Coordinates of N, CA and C in Angstrom, one line a residue:
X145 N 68.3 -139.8 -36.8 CA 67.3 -139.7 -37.8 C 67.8 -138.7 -38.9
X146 N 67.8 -139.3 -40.3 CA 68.0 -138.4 -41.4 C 67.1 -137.6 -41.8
X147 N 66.8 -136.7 -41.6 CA 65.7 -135.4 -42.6 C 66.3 -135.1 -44.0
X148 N 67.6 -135.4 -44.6 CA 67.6 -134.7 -45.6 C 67.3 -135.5 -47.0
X149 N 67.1 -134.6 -48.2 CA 66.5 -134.9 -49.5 C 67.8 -135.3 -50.4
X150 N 68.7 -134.7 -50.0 CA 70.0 -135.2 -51.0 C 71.0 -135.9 -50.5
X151 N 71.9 -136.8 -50.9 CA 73.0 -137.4 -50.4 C 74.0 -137.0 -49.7
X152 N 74.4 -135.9 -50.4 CA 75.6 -134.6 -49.4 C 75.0 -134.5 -48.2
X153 N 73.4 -134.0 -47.9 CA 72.7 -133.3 -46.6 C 73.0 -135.3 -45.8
X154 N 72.6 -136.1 -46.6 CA 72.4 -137.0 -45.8 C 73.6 -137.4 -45.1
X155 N 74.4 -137.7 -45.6 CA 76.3 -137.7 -45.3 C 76.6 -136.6 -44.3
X156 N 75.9 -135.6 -44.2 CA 76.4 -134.5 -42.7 C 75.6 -135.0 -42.1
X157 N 74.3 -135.8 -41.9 CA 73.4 -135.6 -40.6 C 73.4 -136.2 -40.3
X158 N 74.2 -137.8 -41.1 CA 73.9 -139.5 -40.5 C 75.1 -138.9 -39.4
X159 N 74.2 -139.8 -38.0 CA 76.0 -139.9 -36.7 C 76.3 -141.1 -37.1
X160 N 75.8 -142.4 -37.8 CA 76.6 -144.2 -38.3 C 76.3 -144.0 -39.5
X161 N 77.5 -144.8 -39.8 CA 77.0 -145.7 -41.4 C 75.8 -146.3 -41.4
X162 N 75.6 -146.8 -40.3 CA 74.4 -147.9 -40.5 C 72.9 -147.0 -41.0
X163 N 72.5 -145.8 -40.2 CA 71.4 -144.7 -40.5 C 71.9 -144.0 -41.9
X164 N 72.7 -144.0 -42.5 CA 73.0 -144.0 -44.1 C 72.9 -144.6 -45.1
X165 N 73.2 -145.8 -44.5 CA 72.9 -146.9 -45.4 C 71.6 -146.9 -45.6
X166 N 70.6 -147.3 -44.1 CA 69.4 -147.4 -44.1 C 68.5 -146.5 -45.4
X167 N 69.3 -144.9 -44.9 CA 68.7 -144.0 -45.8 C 68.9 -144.3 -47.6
X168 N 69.9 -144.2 -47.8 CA 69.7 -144.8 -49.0 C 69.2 -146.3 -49.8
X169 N 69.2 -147.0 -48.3 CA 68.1 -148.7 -48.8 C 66.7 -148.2 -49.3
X170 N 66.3 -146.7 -48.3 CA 64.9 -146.6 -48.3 C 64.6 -146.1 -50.3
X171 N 66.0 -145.3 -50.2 CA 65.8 -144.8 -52.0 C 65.7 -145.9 -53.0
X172 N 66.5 -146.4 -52.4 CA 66.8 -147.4 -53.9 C 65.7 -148.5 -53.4
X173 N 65.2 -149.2 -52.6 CA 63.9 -150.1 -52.2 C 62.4 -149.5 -52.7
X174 N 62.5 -148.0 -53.0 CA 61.4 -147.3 -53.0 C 61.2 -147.6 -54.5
X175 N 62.2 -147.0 -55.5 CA 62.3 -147.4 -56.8 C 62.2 -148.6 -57.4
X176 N 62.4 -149.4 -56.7 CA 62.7 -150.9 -57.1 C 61.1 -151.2 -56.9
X177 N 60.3 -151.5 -56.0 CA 59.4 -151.8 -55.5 C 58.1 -151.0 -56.5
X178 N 58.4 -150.2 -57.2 CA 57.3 -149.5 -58.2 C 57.7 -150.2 -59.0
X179 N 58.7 -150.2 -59.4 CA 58.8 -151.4 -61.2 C 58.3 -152.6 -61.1
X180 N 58.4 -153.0 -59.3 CA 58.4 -154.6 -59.2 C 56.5 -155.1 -59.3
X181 N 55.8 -153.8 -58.3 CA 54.4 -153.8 -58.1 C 54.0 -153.6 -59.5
X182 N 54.2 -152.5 -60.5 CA 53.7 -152.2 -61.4 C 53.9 -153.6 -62.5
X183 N 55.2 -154.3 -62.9 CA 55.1 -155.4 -63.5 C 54.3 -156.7 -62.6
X184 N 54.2 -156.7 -61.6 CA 52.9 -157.7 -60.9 C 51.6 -157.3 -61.0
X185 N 51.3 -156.1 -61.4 CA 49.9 -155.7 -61.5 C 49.4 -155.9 -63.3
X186 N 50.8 -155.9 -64.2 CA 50.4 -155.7 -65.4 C 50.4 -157.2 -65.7
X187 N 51.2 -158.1 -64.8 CA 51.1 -159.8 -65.4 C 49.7 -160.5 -64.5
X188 N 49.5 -159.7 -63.5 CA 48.1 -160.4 -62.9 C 47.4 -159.9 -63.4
X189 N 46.6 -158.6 -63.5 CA 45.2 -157.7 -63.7 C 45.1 -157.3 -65.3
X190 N 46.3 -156.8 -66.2 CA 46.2 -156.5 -67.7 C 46.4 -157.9 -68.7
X191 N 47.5 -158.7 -68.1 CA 47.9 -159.5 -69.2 C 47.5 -160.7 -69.3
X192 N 46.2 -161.1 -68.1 CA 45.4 -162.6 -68.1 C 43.9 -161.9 -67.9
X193 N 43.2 -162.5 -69.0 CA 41.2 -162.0 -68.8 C 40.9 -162.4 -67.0
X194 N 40.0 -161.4 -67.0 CA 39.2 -161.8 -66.0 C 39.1 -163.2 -65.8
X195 N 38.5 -163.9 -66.7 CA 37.5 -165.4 -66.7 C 38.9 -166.5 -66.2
X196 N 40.5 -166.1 -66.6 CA 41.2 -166.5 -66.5 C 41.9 -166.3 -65.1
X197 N 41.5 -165.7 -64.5 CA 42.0 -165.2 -63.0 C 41.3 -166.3 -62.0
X198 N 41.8 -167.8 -62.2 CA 41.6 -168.6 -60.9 C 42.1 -169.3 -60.1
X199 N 41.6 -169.6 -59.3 CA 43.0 -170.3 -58.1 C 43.9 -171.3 -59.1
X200 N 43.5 -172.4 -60.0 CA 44.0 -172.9 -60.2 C 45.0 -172.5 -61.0
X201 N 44.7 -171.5 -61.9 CA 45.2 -170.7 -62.7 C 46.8 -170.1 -61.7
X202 N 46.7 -169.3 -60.8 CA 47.2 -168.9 -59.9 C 48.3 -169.6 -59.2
X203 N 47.9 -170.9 -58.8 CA 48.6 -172.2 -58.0 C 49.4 -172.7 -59.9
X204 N 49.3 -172.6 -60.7 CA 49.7 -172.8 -61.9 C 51.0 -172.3 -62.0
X205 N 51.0 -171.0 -61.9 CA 51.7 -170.0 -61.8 C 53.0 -169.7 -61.2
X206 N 52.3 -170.5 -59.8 CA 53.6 -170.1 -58.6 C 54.2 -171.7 -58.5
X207 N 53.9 -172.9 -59.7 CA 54.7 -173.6 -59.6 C 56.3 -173.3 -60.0
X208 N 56.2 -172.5 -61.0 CA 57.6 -172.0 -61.2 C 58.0 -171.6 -60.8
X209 N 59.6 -171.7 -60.0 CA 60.4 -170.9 -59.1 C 60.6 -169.7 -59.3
X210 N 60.4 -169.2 -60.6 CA 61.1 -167.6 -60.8 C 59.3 -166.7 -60.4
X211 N 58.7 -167.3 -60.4 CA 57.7 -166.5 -60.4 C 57.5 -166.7 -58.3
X212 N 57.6 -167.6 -58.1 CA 57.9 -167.5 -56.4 C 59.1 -166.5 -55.8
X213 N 60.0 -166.5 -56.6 CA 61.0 -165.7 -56.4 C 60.8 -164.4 -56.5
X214 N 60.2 -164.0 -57.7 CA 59.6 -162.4 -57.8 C 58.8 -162.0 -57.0
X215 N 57.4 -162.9 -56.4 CA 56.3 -162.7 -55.1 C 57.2 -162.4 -54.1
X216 N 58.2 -163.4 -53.6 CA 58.9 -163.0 -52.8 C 59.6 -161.8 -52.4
X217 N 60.4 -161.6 -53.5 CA 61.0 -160.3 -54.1 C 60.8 -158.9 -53.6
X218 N 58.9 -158.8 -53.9 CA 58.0 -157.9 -53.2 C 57.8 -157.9 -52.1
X219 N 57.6 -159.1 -51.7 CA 56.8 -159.4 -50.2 C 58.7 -159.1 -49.0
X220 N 59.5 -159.4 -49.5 CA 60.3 -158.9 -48.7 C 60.8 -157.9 -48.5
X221 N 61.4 -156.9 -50.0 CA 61.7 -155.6 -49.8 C 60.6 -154.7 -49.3
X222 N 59.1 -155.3 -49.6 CA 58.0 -154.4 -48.9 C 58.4 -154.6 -47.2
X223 N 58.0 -155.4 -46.4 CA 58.3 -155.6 -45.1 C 59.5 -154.6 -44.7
X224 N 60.4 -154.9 -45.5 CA 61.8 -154.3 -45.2 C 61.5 -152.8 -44.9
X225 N 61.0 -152.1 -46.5 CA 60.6 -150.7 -46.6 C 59.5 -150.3 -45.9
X226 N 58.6 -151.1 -45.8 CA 57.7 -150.8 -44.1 C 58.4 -150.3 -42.9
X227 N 58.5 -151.8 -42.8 CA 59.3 -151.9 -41.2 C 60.0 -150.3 -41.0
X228 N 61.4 -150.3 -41.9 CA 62.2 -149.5 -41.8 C 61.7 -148.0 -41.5
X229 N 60.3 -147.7 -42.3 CA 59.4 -146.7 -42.2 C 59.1 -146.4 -41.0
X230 N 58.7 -147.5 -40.7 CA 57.5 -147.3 -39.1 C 58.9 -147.4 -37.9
X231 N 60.0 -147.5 -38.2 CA 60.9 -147.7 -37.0 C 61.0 -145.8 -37.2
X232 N 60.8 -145.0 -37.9 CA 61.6 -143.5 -38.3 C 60.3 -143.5 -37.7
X233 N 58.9 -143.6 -37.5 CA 57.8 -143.3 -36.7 C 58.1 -143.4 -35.6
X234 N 58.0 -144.3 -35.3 CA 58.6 -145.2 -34.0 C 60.0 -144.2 -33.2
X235 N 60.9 -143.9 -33.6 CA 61.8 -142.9 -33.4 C 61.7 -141.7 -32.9
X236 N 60.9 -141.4 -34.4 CA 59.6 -139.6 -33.6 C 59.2 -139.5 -32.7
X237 N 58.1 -140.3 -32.3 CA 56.6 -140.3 -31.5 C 56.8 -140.4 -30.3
X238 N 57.8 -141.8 -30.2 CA 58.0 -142.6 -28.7 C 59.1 -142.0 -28.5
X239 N 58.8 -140.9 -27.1 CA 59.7 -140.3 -26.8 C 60.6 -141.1 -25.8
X240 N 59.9 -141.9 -24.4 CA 60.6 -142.7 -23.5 C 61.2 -144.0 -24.4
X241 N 62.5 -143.8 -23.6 CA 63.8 -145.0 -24.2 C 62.8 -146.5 -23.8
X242 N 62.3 -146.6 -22.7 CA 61.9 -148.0 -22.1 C 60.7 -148.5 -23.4
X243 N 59.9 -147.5 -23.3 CA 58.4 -147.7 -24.0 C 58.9 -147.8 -25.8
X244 N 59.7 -147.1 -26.2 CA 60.7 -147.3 -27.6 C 60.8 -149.1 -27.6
X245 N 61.4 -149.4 -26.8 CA 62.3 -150.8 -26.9 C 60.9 -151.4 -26.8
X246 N 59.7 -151.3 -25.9 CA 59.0 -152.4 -26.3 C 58.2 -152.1 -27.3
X247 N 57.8 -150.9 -27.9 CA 57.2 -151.0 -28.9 C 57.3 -151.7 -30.5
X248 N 59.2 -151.1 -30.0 CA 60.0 -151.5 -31.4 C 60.3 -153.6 -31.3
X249 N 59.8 -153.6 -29.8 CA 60.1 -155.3 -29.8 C 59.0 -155.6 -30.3
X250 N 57.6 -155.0 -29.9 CA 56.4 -156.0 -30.0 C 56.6 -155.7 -31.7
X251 N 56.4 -154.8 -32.2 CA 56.6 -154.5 -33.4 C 57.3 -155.3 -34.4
X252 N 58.5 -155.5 -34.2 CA 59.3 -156.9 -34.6 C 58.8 -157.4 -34.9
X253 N 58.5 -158.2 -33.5 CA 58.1 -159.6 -33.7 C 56.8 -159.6 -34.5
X254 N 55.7 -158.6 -34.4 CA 54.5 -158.9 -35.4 C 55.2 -159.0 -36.4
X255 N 55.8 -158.7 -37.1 CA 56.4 -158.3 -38.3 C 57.1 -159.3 -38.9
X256 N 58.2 -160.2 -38.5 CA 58.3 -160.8 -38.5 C 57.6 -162.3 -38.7
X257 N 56.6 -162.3 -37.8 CA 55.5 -163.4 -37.8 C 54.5 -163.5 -39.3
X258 N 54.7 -161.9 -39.8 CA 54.0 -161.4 -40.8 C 54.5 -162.0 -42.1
X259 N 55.9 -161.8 -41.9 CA 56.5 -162.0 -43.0 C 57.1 -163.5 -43.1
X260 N 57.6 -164.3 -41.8 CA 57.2 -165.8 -41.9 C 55.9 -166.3 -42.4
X261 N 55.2 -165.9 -42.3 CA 53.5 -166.8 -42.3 C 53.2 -166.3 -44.5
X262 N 53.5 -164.5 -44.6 CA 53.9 -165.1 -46.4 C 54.5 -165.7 -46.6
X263 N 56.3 -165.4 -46.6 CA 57.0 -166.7 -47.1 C 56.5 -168.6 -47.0
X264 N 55.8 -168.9 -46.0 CA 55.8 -170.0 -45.8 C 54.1 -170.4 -46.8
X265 N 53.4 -169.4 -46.5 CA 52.2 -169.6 -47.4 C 52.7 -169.4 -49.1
X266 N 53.7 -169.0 -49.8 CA 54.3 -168.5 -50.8 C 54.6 -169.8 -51.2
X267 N 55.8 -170.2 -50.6 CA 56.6 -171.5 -51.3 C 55.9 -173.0 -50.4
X268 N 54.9 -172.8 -49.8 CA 54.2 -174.1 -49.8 C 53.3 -174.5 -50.9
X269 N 53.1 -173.7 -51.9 CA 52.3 -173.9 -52.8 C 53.2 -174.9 -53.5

């Protein structure tokens, strides 16, 4: 587990590449995901009236692939930057190795099921 705020501290405390990597997915997914939310809040809630906000409207919308691709976009780097989150919880808390592994299974798999059941609700439209 990394604790540190800068890239040098991080590079001494990762023991893998992989818990480095992770650490800097979390920076750069954190940044990414405010531009991405904030341009989805300003083309759904500022830049269509109220009166204009309806399903059909909506189902309109997500016929275009690029605009399914950007929902996606969110809906996956969120999961990702979740997940990734609650596994550094998951790490802390759960101290027993055995009770770790099923938490981090059951956990998966919700998550997973989470994130199949948007994508499939997403691009079925």
């Amino acid at each position: 587990m990394i604790r540190a705020r800068t890239f040098t501290d991080a590079r001494q405390q990762s023991h893998s590449n992989a818990e480095l990597n992770w650490w800097i997915f979390m920076r750069i997914s954190g940044l990414i995901l405010v531009f991405l939310v904030l341009g989805h809040i300003y083309m759904t809630f500022i830049q269509v009236s109220e009166s204009d906000a309806t399903y059909t409207a909506v189902v309109a919308k997500l016929q275009n692939p690029a605009w399914k691709f950007y929902d996606w976009t969110i809906l996956a780097l969120t999961m990702l930057h979740g997940v990734n989150g609650a596994r550094y919880s998951i790490e802390d808390y759960v101290r027993s190795r055995p009770n770790r592994a099923w938490v981090k299974t059951i956990f998966y798999t919700v998550c997973a099921v989470i994130f199949t059941l948007g994508t499939v609700g997403l691009f079925s439209i």
